[in-house]
Short mmCIF file of C-alpha atoms and ligand atoms in Angstrom, two decimals:
data_model
loop_
_atom_site.label_atom_id
_atom_site.label_comp_id
_atom_site.label_asym_id
_atom_site.label_seq_id
_atom_site.Cartn_x
_atom_site.Cartn_y
_atom_site.Cartn_z
CA MET A 1 120.74 -35.65 41.24
CA GLU A 2 122.27 -38.91 40.14
CA GLU A 3 119.17 -39.84 38.18
CA LYS A 4 118.96 -36.52 36.38
CA ASN A 5 122.45 -36.94 34.95
CA THR A 6 121.43 -40.29 33.59
CA TYR A 7 118.48 -38.84 31.71
CA ILE A 8 120.04 -35.83 30.05
CA ASP A 9 122.89 -36.04 27.66
CA LYS A 10 124.37 -32.56 27.70
CA SER A 11 126.42 -32.98 24.55
CA LYS A 12 123.44 -33.88 22.27
CA HIS A 13 120.84 -31.59 23.88
CA THR A 14 118.41 -34.44 23.94
CA ILE A 15 117.15 -36.83 26.46
CA HIS A 16 118.00 -40.47 26.21
CA ASN A 17 115.08 -42.77 26.26
CA SER A 18 116.98 -45.96 26.88
CA SER A 19 115.04 -47.17 29.87
CA ASN A 20 111.37 -47.90 30.52
CA ASP A 21 111.39 -45.42 33.36
CA LEU A 22 112.51 -42.71 31.00
CA ASP A 23 109.70 -43.59 28.58
CA LEU A 24 107.25 -43.26 31.38
CA TYR A 25 108.63 -39.87 32.46
CA LEU A 26 108.58 -38.54 28.91
CA LYS A 27 105.01 -39.71 28.47
CA ALA A 28 104.11 -38.01 31.71
CA LEU A 29 105.80 -34.78 30.63
CA ASN A 30 104.06 -34.85 27.25
CA SER A 31 100.67 -35.35 28.74
CA ALA A 32 101.13 -32.42 31.14
CA TYR A 33 98.87 -29.41 30.63
CA SER A 34 101.73 -27.00 31.40
CA GLY A 35 104.46 -26.29 28.89
CA ILE A 36 107.80 -27.65 30.12
CA ILE A 37 111.25 -26.84 28.78
CA ILE A 38 114.76 -27.65 29.92
CA THR A 39 117.66 -25.35 29.08
CA ASP A 40 121.35 -26.16 29.25
CA ASN A 41 123.05 -23.56 31.36
CA MET A 42 126.50 -24.94 30.60
CA GLN A 43 126.17 -24.08 26.92
CA TYR A 44 126.53 -20.70 25.30
CA ASP A 45 123.32 -18.61 25.62
CA ASN A 46 121.53 -21.23 27.72
CA PRO A 47 119.71 -22.99 24.83
CA ILE A 48 116.54 -25.06 25.13
CA ILE A 49 117.38 -28.72 24.97
CA TYR A 50 113.95 -30.18 25.68
CA CYS A 51 110.31 -29.13 25.30
CA ASN A 52 107.15 -31.11 25.86
CA LYS A 53 104.03 -31.19 23.64
CA ALA A 54 102.15 -28.60 25.69
CA PHE A 55 104.94 -26.09 25.14
CA GLU A 56 104.57 -26.57 21.39
CA THR A 57 100.83 -26.03 21.71
CA ILE A 58 101.17 -22.93 23.85
CA SER A 59 103.89 -21.30 21.74
CA GLY A 60 102.67 -22.44 18.34
CA TYR A 61 106.25 -23.45 17.40
CA SER A 62 107.22 -27.03 16.54
CA HIS A 63 109.77 -29.00 18.50
CA ASN A 64 112.46 -28.44 15.85
CA GLU A 65 111.91 -24.68 15.85
CA ILE A 66 112.32 -24.57 19.62
CA ILE A 67 115.33 -26.72 20.39
CA GLY A 68 118.59 -24.80 20.43
CA HIS A 69 116.96 -21.37 20.97
CA ASN A 70 117.23 -19.18 24.00
CA CYS A 71 113.85 -18.66 25.65
CA ARG A 72 113.85 -14.98 24.73
CA PHE A 73 112.43 -15.77 21.27
CA LEU A 74 109.06 -15.96 22.99
CA GLN A 75 109.26 -12.26 23.81
CA ALA A 76 109.42 -11.13 20.21
CA GLN A 77 109.96 -7.32 20.22
CA ASP A 78 108.35 -6.80 23.62
CA ARG A 79 111.62 -6.52 25.53
CA SER A 80 111.11 -3.79 28.01
CA GLN A 81 109.01 -5.72 30.53
CA PRO A 82 110.36 -5.49 34.09
CA GLN A 83 109.67 -9.25 34.53
CA ARG A 84 112.35 -9.96 31.95
CA GLN A 85 114.98 -8.29 34.11
CA LEU A 86 113.85 -10.34 37.09
CA LEU A 87 114.13 -13.51 35.06
CA LYS A 88 117.59 -12.59 33.81
CA GLU A 89 118.88 -11.85 37.31
CA SER A 90 117.50 -15.13 38.69
CA ILE A 91 119.19 -17.11 35.92
CA GLN A 92 122.46 -15.29 36.57
CA ARG A 93 122.23 -16.04 40.26
CA GLY A 94 121.10 -19.60 39.58
CA GLU A 95 117.90 -19.11 41.56
CA GLU A 96 114.34 -20.12 40.97
CA CYS A 97 111.73 -17.51 40.17
CA LYS A 98 108.15 -17.06 39.04
CA VAL A 99 106.97 -14.33 36.71
CA GLU A 100 103.92 -13.44 34.67
CA ILE A 101 105.26 -12.29 31.36
CA ARG A 102 103.90 -11.29 27.98
CA ASN A 103 105.00 -13.79 25.30
CA TYR A 104 104.13 -14.13 21.64
CA ARG A 105 103.14 -17.20 19.70
CA LYS A 106 104.55 -18.05 16.32
CA ASP A 107 101.60 -16.30 14.66
CA GLY A 108 102.44 -13.13 16.58
CA THR A 109 99.50 -13.28 18.97
CA LEU A 110 100.12 -12.36 22.56
CA PHE A 111 99.71 -14.77 25.43
CA TRP A 112 100.32 -14.28 29.11
CA ASN A 113 102.83 -16.79 30.36
CA GLU A 114 103.00 -17.73 33.99
CA LEU A 115 106.59 -18.92 34.00
CA PHE A 116 108.28 -20.78 36.79
CA ILE A 117 112.01 -21.49 36.39
CA SER A 118 114.01 -23.68 38.64
CA PRO A 119 117.78 -24.38 38.46
CA VAL A 120 119.28 -27.90 38.35
CA LYS A 121 122.68 -28.12 40.02
CA ASN A 122 125.43 -30.76 39.76
CA GLU A 123 127.35 -32.21 42.64
CA ALA A 124 129.78 -29.29 42.53
CA GLY A 125 126.87 -26.92 42.98
CA GLN A 126 127.04 -25.56 39.45
CA VAL A 127 123.78 -24.79 37.73
CA THR A 128 123.77 -27.10 34.81
CA HIS A 129 120.16 -26.72 33.65
CA PHE A 130 117.03 -24.75 34.16
CA ILE A 131 113.62 -26.29 34.06
CA GLY A 132 110.89 -23.92 32.91
CA VAL A 133 107.21 -24.62 33.52
CA GLN A 134 104.77 -22.39 31.69
CA ASN A 135 101.06 -21.88 31.86
CA ASP A 136 99.01 -19.86 29.42
CA ILE A 137 97.10 -17.55 31.74
CA THR A 138 95.78 -15.23 29.02
CA ALA A 139 92.15 -15.95 29.91
CA ARG A 140 92.78 -15.27 33.61
CA LYS A 141 94.72 -12.11 32.79
CA LYS A 142 91.93 -10.96 30.52
CA ALA A 143 89.37 -11.61 33.24
CA GLU A 144 91.54 -9.68 35.71
CA TYR A 145 91.99 -6.91 33.20
CA ASP A 146 88.27 -6.79 32.43
CA LEU A 147 87.53 -6.70 36.14
CA ARG A 148 89.97 -3.83 36.65
CA GLU A 149 88.53 -2.01 33.67
CA GLU A 150 85.00 -2.59 34.91
CA LYS A 151 85.94 -1.38 38.37
CA ALA A 152 87.59 1.71 36.96
CA HIS A 153 84.58 2.28 34.76
CA VAL A 154 82.19 1.90 37.68
CA GLU A 155 84.30 4.22 39.81
CA LEU A 156 84.28 6.77 37.04
CA LYS A 157 80.53 6.42 36.68
CA ILE A 158 80.08 6.86 40.44
CA GLN A 159 82.25 9.96 40.36
CA GLU A 160 80.31 11.38 37.44
CA ARG A 161 76.97 10.52 39.07
CA THR A 162 78.02 12.04 42.39
CA LYS A 163 79.10 15.17 40.59
CA GLU A 164 75.86 15.24 38.63
CA LEU A 165 73.83 14.80 41.82
CA GLN A 166 75.81 17.50 43.57
CA GLU A 167 75.21 19.81 40.65
CA LYS A 168 71.53 18.92 40.60
CA GLU A 169 71.29 19.40 44.32
CA ILE A 170 72.90 22.82 43.99
CA PHE A 171 70.54 23.54 41.13
CA LEU A 172 67.59 22.32 43.17
CA SER A 173 68.51 24.29 46.24
CA SER A 174 69.03 27.39 44.14
CA ILE A 175 65.49 26.97 42.80
CA ILE A 176 64.18 26.44 46.33
CA GLU A 177 66.00 29.57 47.42
CA THR A 178 64.66 31.71 44.61
CA VAL A 179 60.99 30.70 44.50
CA ARG A 180 58.61 33.19 45.98
CA GLU A 181 57.03 30.62 48.22
CA SER A 182 57.94 29.62 51.76
CA LEU A 183 59.43 26.15 51.75
CA LEU A 184 60.67 23.76 54.41
CA VAL A 185 62.31 20.38 53.96
CA LEU A 186 61.68 17.93 56.81
CA ASP A 187 63.19 14.57 57.59
CA ALA A 188 61.13 11.51 58.53
CA ASN A 189 60.86 12.79 62.12
CA TYR A 190 59.53 16.19 60.97
CA ILE A 191 62.79 17.90 61.88
CA VAL A 192 63.49 20.92 59.68
CA LEU A 193 66.47 20.16 57.44
CA SER A 194 66.27 23.34 55.43
CA ALA A 195 64.22 26.50 55.22
CA ASN A 196 64.40 28.83 52.24
CA LYS A 197 64.93 32.59 52.46
CA HIS A 198 61.32 33.28 51.67
CA PHE A 199 60.20 31.23 54.67
CA LEU A 200 62.61 33.00 57.02
CA ASN A 201 61.60 36.42 55.66
CA SER A 202 57.87 35.73 55.67
CA PHE A 203 57.76 34.38 59.20
CA LYS A 204 60.45 36.82 60.39
CA VAL A 205 62.50 34.04 61.96
CA SER A 206 66.20 33.16 61.82
CA SER A 207 67.62 29.92 60.50
CA GLU A 208 68.97 29.20 64.02
CA GLU A 209 65.45 29.15 65.43
CA THR A 210 64.23 26.97 62.58
CA LEU A 211 66.83 24.45 61.44
CA GLY A 212 67.14 21.24 63.42
CA LYS A 213 63.83 21.88 65.23
CA PRO A 214 60.74 19.70 64.90
CA LEU A 215 58.10 21.41 62.72
CA PHE A 216 55.49 21.05 65.43
CA GLU A 217 57.59 23.08 67.87
CA LEU A 218 58.29 26.00 65.55
CA GLY A 219 57.04 29.45 66.60
CA MET A 220 54.68 28.94 69.47
CA GLN A 221 53.82 25.43 68.24
CA GLN A 222 51.93 27.06 65.39
CA TRP A 223 51.83 23.92 63.30
CA ASN A 224 50.96 21.60 66.16
CA ILE A 225 47.44 21.07 64.84
CA LYS A 226 45.99 17.62 65.34
CA SER A 227 44.40 17.22 61.88
CA LEU A 228 47.44 18.65 60.10
CA LYS A 229 49.70 16.34 62.08
CA GLU A 230 47.59 13.34 61.06
CA LEU A 231 47.82 14.31 57.38
CA LEU A 232 51.56 14.91 57.56
CA THR A 233 52.24 11.59 59.25
CA GLN A 234 50.54 9.84 56.32
CA ILE A 235 52.79 11.38 53.67
CA LEU A 236 55.78 9.06 53.95
CA PRO A 237 54.01 5.72 54.47
CA THR A 238 51.28 6.31 51.87
CA ASN A 239 52.84 8.91 49.56
CA ASN A 240 49.59 10.88 49.81
CA PRO A 241 50.33 14.59 49.65
CA VAL A 242 48.64 17.21 51.81
CA ILE A 243 46.80 19.54 49.47
CA ASP A 244 45.52 23.02 50.25
CA TYR A 245 45.23 22.68 54.03
CA GLU A 246 44.22 26.03 55.50
CA VAL A 247 45.64 27.28 58.78
CA ASP A 248 44.19 30.46 60.26
CA ASN A 249 46.41 31.44 63.16
CA ILE A 250 48.07 34.24 65.06
CA PHE A 251 51.78 33.88 64.37
CA PRO A 252 54.57 35.38 66.48
CA HIS A 253 56.11 38.49 64.80
CA ILE A 254 53.62 38.60 61.90
CA GLY A 255 50.21 38.42 63.52
CA ARG A 256 47.09 36.81 62.14
CA LYS A 257 47.58 35.03 58.84
CA VAL A 258 45.77 32.49 56.74
CA MET A 259 48.27 30.00 55.36
CA LEU A 260 47.64 27.41 52.70
CA ILE A 261 49.77 24.32 53.22
CA ASN A 262 50.80 21.83 50.56
CA ALA A 263 53.17 19.01 51.47
CA TYR A 264 54.73 16.24 49.41
CA ARG A 265 57.16 13.41 49.85
CA ILE A 266 60.32 14.31 47.98
CA GLU A 267 61.79 11.73 45.70
CA PHE A 268 64.73 12.85 43.67
CA GLU A 269 65.91 10.08 41.32
CA GLY A 270 65.63 7.47 44.04
CA HIS A 271 67.29 9.75 46.62
CA TYR A 272 65.94 11.55 49.68
CA LYS A 273 62.85 9.36 49.75
CA ASP A 274 62.23 10.05 53.41
CA ARG A 275 61.92 13.79 53.16
CA ILE A 276 58.93 16.04 53.07
CA LEU A 277 58.71 19.34 51.27
CA ILE A 278 56.18 21.75 52.73
CA ALA A 279 55.07 24.88 50.93
CA PHE A 280 53.29 27.67 52.82
CA GLU A 281 51.28 30.19 50.87
CA ASP A 282 50.08 33.31 52.60
CA ILE A 283 46.49 33.72 51.36
CA THR A 284 45.48 36.30 53.96
CA GLU A 285 45.14 39.05 51.32
CA LYS A 286 43.20 36.86 48.95
CA LYS A 287 40.87 35.80 51.75
CA GLU A 288 40.28 39.40 52.73
CA GLN A 289 39.55 40.36 49.14
CA ASP A 290 37.11 37.48 48.82
CA GLN A 291 35.48 38.56 52.03
CA ARG A 292 35.15 42.13 50.76
CA LYS A 293 33.62 40.82 47.53
CA ASP A 294 31.15 38.71 49.50
CA ASP A 295 30.26 41.60 51.77
CA PHE A 296 29.74 43.83 48.76
CA LEU A 297 27.59 41.20 47.08
CA SER A 298 25.47 40.72 50.13
CA ILE A 299 25.01 44.45 50.78
CA ALA A 300 24.41 45.25 47.11
CA SER A 301 21.80 42.54 46.68
CA HIS A 302 20.02 43.60 49.87
CA GLU A 303 20.07 47.22 48.76
CA LEU A 304 18.76 46.27 45.31
CA LYS A 305 16.09 44.04 46.71
CA THR A 306 14.39 46.70 48.79
CA PRO A 307 13.52 49.14 45.97
CA LEU A 308 12.73 46.21 43.71
CA THR A 309 10.12 44.92 46.16
CA THR A 310 8.61 48.40 46.11
CA ILE A 311 8.61 48.47 42.29
CA LYS A 312 6.97 45.04 42.24
CA GLY A 313 4.27 46.31 44.60
CA LEU A 314 3.71 49.40 42.51
CA VAL A 315 3.40 47.35 39.31
CA GLN A 316 0.85 45.14 41.04
CA ILE A 317 -1.11 48.25 42.08
CA LEU A 318 -0.99 49.53 38.51
CA GLN A 319 -2.20 46.16 37.22
CA ARG A 320 -5.10 46.19 39.66
CA MET A 321 -5.90 49.81 38.94
CA SER A 322 -5.84 49.52 35.17
CA PRO A 323 -9.28 50.56 33.89
CA ASP A 324 -11.49 47.97 32.21
CA HIS A 325 -11.28 49.74 28.88
CA SER A 326 -7.45 50.12 28.91
CA ASN A 327 -5.98 48.94 25.67
CA ASP A 328 -4.14 45.64 25.22
CA LYS A 329 -0.80 47.36 24.74
CA PHE A 330 -1.09 48.99 28.17
CA VAL A 331 -1.98 45.66 29.85
CA SER A 332 0.72 43.65 28.12
CA THR A 333 3.34 46.30 28.91
CA LEU A 334 2.45 46.08 32.58
CA ASP A 335 2.57 42.26 32.41
CA LYS A 336 6.02 42.40 30.78
CA MET A 337 7.16 44.83 33.42
CA SER A 338 5.97 42.48 36.10
CA ALA A 339 7.75 39.54 34.43
CA TYR A 340 11.05 41.48 34.18
CA VAL A 341 10.76 42.58 37.79
CA ASP A 342 10.30 38.90 38.70
CA ARG A 343 13.41 37.97 36.69
CA LEU A 344 15.43 40.68 38.32
CA ASN A 345 14.17 39.54 41.69
CA LEU A 346 15.22 35.98 40.92
CA LEU A 347 18.71 37.07 39.91
CA ILE A 348 19.12 39.10 43.07
CA THR A 349 17.83 36.19 45.15
CA LYS A 350 20.48 33.98 43.53
CA LEU A 351 23.18 36.50 44.35
CA LEU A 352 21.92 36.64 47.91
CA ASP A 353 21.98 32.85 48.05
CA THR A 354 25.67 32.76 47.15
CA SER A 355 26.63 35.24 49.79
CA LYS A 356 24.52 33.36 52.34
CA ILE A 357 26.14 30.07 51.38
CA GLN A 358 29.58 31.62 51.41
CA SER A 359 29.12 32.98 54.88
CA GLY A 360 27.50 29.75 56.05
CA HIS A 361 24.22 31.53 56.77
CA ILE A 362 21.98 29.41 54.63
CA GLU A 363 19.33 27.72 56.68
CA LEU A 364 18.15 24.20 56.06
CA HIS A 365 14.54 23.36 56.81
CA MET A 366 14.90 19.63 57.08
CA GLU A 367 11.72 17.61 56.53
CA PRO A 368 11.25 14.12 55.15
CA PHE A 369 9.91 14.23 51.60
CA ASP A 370 9.18 11.85 48.74
CA ILE A 371 12.05 12.48 46.32
CA ASP A 372 10.38 10.76 43.33
CA GLN A 373 7.38 13.03 43.60
CA THR A 374 9.51 16.15 44.07
CA ILE A 375 11.56 15.39 40.95
CA ARG A 376 8.42 14.60 38.93
CA GLU A 377 6.82 17.90 39.90
CA ALA A 378 9.97 19.88 39.18
CA ILE A 379 10.13 18.32 35.71
CA ASP A 380 6.44 19.03 35.07
CA ASN A 381 6.89 22.68 35.96
CA ILE A 382 9.86 23.11 33.67
CA THR A 383 8.12 21.26 30.86
CA LEU A 384 5.28 23.77 31.08
CA ALA A 385 7.74 26.64 30.84
CA VAL A 386 9.70 25.19 27.90
CA PRO A 387 7.07 23.53 25.72
CA GLY A 388 9.30 22.49 22.80
CA TYR A 389 11.47 20.36 25.04
CA GLU A 390 11.14 16.72 25.89
CA ILE A 391 12.26 15.81 29.38
CA GLN A 392 12.21 12.04 29.72
CA LEU A 393 12.06 10.62 33.21
CA SER A 394 12.97 7.03 33.98
CA GLY A 395 13.29 4.97 37.16
CA THR A 396 11.98 5.43 40.65
CA THR A 397 13.64 5.24 44.01
CA GLY A 398 10.62 4.87 46.30
CA ALA A 399 12.75 6.65 48.86
CA ILE A 400 12.08 9.26 51.48
CA VAL A 401 14.78 11.86 51.83
CA GLN A 402 15.35 14.07 54.82
CA GLY A 403 16.13 17.52 53.55
CA ASP A 404 15.11 20.98 52.53
CA GLU A 405 12.76 20.17 49.67
CA LEU A 406 12.74 23.72 48.29
CA GLN A 407 16.51 23.70 48.04
CA ILE A 408 16.53 20.32 46.30
CA ILE A 409 13.96 21.66 43.84
CA GLN A 410 16.28 24.62 43.28
CA VAL A 411 19.11 22.20 42.43
CA VAL A 412 16.95 20.22 39.99
CA ASN A 413 15.75 23.47 38.38
CA ASN A 414 19.32 24.74 38.03
CA LEU A 415 20.52 21.50 36.44
CA LEU A 416 17.52 21.18 34.13
CA SER A 417 17.63 24.80 32.98
CA ASN A 418 21.37 24.48 32.30
CA ALA A 419 20.78 21.24 30.38
CA ILE A 420 18.27 23.09 28.21
CA LYS A 421 20.25 26.33 27.95
CA TYR A 422 23.51 24.67 26.89
CA SER A 423 21.88 22.35 24.32
CA PRO A 424 20.75 24.78 21.63
CA ASP A 425 20.74 22.09 18.94
CA SER A 426 18.89 19.41 20.83
CA ASN A 427 15.43 19.16 22.39
CA LYS A 428 15.84 16.21 24.68
CA VAL A 429 16.97 15.83 28.28
CA GLU A 430 16.89 12.55 30.18
CA VAL A 431 16.43 12.30 33.92
CA ARG A 432 17.10 8.98 35.66
CA MET A 433 16.41 8.14 39.25
CA HIS A 434 18.05 5.17 41.00
CA LYS A 435 18.47 3.85 44.44
CA VAL A 436 22.14 3.07 45.06
CA ALA A 437 22.80 1.44 48.43
CA ASN A 438 21.31 3.87 50.92
CA PHE A 439 21.43 6.83 48.54
CA VAL A 440 19.23 8.11 45.79
CA LYS A 441 21.07 9.03 42.64
CA ILE A 442 19.57 11.52 40.20
CA SER A 443 21.22 11.87 36.78
CA ILE A 444 20.37 14.62 34.32
CA ARG A 445 21.73 13.98 30.87
CA ASP A 446 21.70 16.44 28.00
CA TYR A 447 22.87 16.20 24.40
CA GLY A 448 24.34 19.68 24.26
CA MET A 449 27.76 21.23 23.84
CA GLY A 450 29.46 19.36 26.69
CA ILE A 451 32.27 20.67 28.90
CA ASN A 452 36.00 20.31 28.37
CA TYR A 453 38.35 18.93 31.02
CA GLN A 454 39.78 22.28 32.17
CA ASP A 455 36.31 23.74 32.61
CA ARG A 456 35.05 20.64 34.39
CA LEU A 457 37.64 21.28 37.11
CA LYS A 458 36.22 24.72 37.82
CA ILE A 459 32.57 24.34 37.00
CA PHE A 460 31.41 24.30 40.63
CA GLU A 461 33.37 27.42 41.59
CA ARG A 462 31.59 30.68 42.25
CA PHE A 463 31.07 32.87 39.17
CA PHE A 464 32.80 30.42 36.87
CA ARG A 465 31.52 30.38 33.31
CA ALA A 466 33.15 28.60 30.40
CA SER A 467 34.79 31.35 28.36
CA HIS A 468 33.40 30.34 24.95
CA ILE A 469 29.77 30.61 26.13
CA GLN A 470 30.05 33.88 28.01
CA LYS A 471 28.63 36.08 25.29
CA LYS A 472 26.26 33.56 23.74
CA PHE A 473 24.30 32.54 26.84
CA PRO A 474 23.24 34.80 29.69
CA GLY A 475 24.13 33.75 33.23
CA LEU A 476 26.00 34.64 36.42
CA GLY A 477 27.98 31.45 37.03
CA ILE A 478 26.21 30.88 40.33
CA GLY A 479 23.75 28.02 39.77
CA LEU A 480 26.22 25.15 39.91
CA TYR A 481 28.09 26.61 42.87
CA VAL A 482 24.87 26.99 44.86
CA SER A 483 23.66 23.52 43.80
CA HIS A 484 26.95 21.95 44.79
CA GLU A 485 26.84 23.57 48.22
CA ILE A 486 23.20 22.61 48.77
CA ILE A 487 23.89 18.95 47.95
CA ALA A 488 27.01 18.99 50.16
CA ASN A 489 24.93 20.45 53.01
CA HIS A 490 22.63 17.45 52.59
CA ASN A 491 25.60 15.06 52.85
CA GLY A 492 25.38 14.14 49.19
CA THR A 493 27.64 14.81 46.22
CA LEU A 494 27.15 16.56 42.90
CA TRP A 495 29.43 15.82 39.98
CA VAL A 496 29.56 15.99 36.22
CA GLU A 497 30.59 13.62 33.46
CA SER A 498 31.01 15.28 30.12
CA GLU A 499 32.95 15.51 26.88
CA PRO A 500 32.92 18.50 24.53
CA GLY A 501 30.34 17.97 21.79
CA GLU A 502 28.86 14.92 23.45
CA GLY A 503 26.62 16.45 26.07
CA SER A 504 26.85 16.32 29.85
CA THR A 505 25.47 14.26 32.68
CA PHE A 506 25.13 15.97 36.03
CA ASN A 507 24.59 13.51 38.88
CA PHE A 508 23.79 14.04 42.51
CA THR A 509 23.22 11.74 45.43
CA LEU A 510 21.30 12.22 48.65
CA PRO A 511 21.27 9.89 51.63
CA ILE A 512 18.00 8.02 52.16
CA THR A 513 16.40 8.51 55.53
CA ASN A 514 15.68 5.26 57.28
CA ASN A 515 12.04 4.57 58.18
CA ASP A 516 12.50 5.19 61.89
CA GLU A 517 13.82 8.67 61.26
CA SER A 518 11.19 9.64 58.73
CA HIS A 519 8.16 8.48 60.63
CA GLY A 520 9.46 8.55 64.16
CA ALA A 521 10.25 11.97 65.63
P1 LIG B 1 25.43 29.96 34.46
O1 LIG B 1 24.63 28.93 33.72
O2 LIG B 1 24.63 31.06 34.98
O3 LIG B 1 26.61 30.42 33.67
P2 LIG B 1 26.11 27.82 36.28
O4 LIG B 1 26.81 27.87 37.58
O5 LIG B 1 24.78 27.17 36.27
O6 LIG B 1 26.03 29.29 35.78
O7 LIG B 1 27.03 27.08 35.26
C1 LIG B 1 28.39 27.44 35.20
C2 LIG B 1 28.98 27.14 33.84
O8 LIG B 1 28.99 25.73 33.63
C3 LIG B 1 28.16 27.64 32.69
O9 LIG B 1 28.50 28.99 32.40
C4 LIG B 1 28.53 26.72 31.56
O10 LIG B 1 29.78 27.13 31.02
C5 LIG B 1 28.76 25.41 32.27
N1 LIG B 1 27.62 24.48 32.21
C6 LIG B 1 26.70 24.27 33.19
N2 LIG B 1 25.82 23.33 32.83
C7 LIG B 1 26.19 22.92 31.59
C8 LIG B 1 25.65 21.96 30.65
N3 LIG B 1 24.58 21.23 30.94
N4 LIG B 1 26.31 21.82 29.48
C9 LIG B 1 27.41 22.55 29.19
N5 LIG B 1 27.93 23.47 30.02
C10 LIG B 1 27.34 23.66 31.20
#
């Protein structure tokens, strides 16, 4: 206390610098980073009697503009801050205090002042001075403010997003409820999380018997099918969906049904990744209709075949019986008749083939045969029938194939006659034979009209014909279906590569019989 009185001359509001010590202290104060002021509490309105350099820098005022003023000039017009009241009360009580207060520089710009004031008392205990230490904390305040803003912004975003998701979820579940398909949502342990109305109605079950139960225990364990289970367990780890899996079962309450199952992993904008959506389609009706169609086809073609065989016989008798002197017209008419009967017979045989294939009644007469020779002969026969056409054959396989040679010839004939039929503006077809690993691969390439993507997807279905060719080219839409089934029955594959206007390449593979098998038994 003694020392302080020596330094500050209250009457002149300045600090004497008569001693070396004082010089040192002043230098120290001026090199401080914080703004420091001293006010004289014994004078009217507590004026500032000292300020250091940093205070000038922080406030933007010069020493002369500061000395003699009350500190409030730093608050400009911003006088309603609660911190100001706190400051005032502390000064009145002669106590120290610390506030963070908005102050304004000389140029009017705002700065946040972290102000610490501390009273200086004389021996009688009177507060003679206050020392104020100030730090410009604008940057910190801004960072705090930005952080608060950011937090508020993020919270708002989260609220909006949650609301959006809730709305979407409601939207989604309302779709699930309204679709005319039976749907279940499962968790990662195949427990039913939700079942839509259509499911409950179709299977005549209540939500109590369904929700919270494992899928494989529903009904009388209707879905506890080993192969289905294997497919379903792959959905989450591999994201591979289950597509068109058929279940033919007797269900409690609803009896025998054929159900088509499709199952997918649900991912909804990064949410619900571990859930599975299963759709059940009741295809019992469709199956029955298909069956009726097949039955009709099979009966009709049998019924047609019988009288046709008789007609063929009668034509043959007429041909044999025709007198030597019968005119050319008579003979050629009979020949034409015979040819048309043959064509009709062929068509009916094809129809019979489809129904046999469909019912799984087609028989395979498996024998080893030389595929190169078979293909060569098939090409030769067609070339004879279509003289204007050039069928180029390249490659050999040197392979022996175990199969029904007649059926393979049927496939080659179907593919070659299609290649010719659907290439009205070209007269060339190329056939290539390769050996690929332990398969033979036969490719038949034409330069015809080609097949668009949508049609390519359906081309091997029964009775499918591309719509734009229906009227232009005769056909039943059977050949490719039969060929596809024949190749599949031989453990090979038949597929097409094609672009509209650029022709098509039909390829099929057949496994090569190893030597032991072909010559052994
Ligand atoms: P069909 O020839 O009697 O119609 P297919 O089953 O042999 O029956 O062929 C089915 C359909 O596939 C055809 O109607 C045709 O639209 C298309 N198609 C088959 N082969 C070719 C080909 N080489 N080029 C273009 N389209 C083809």
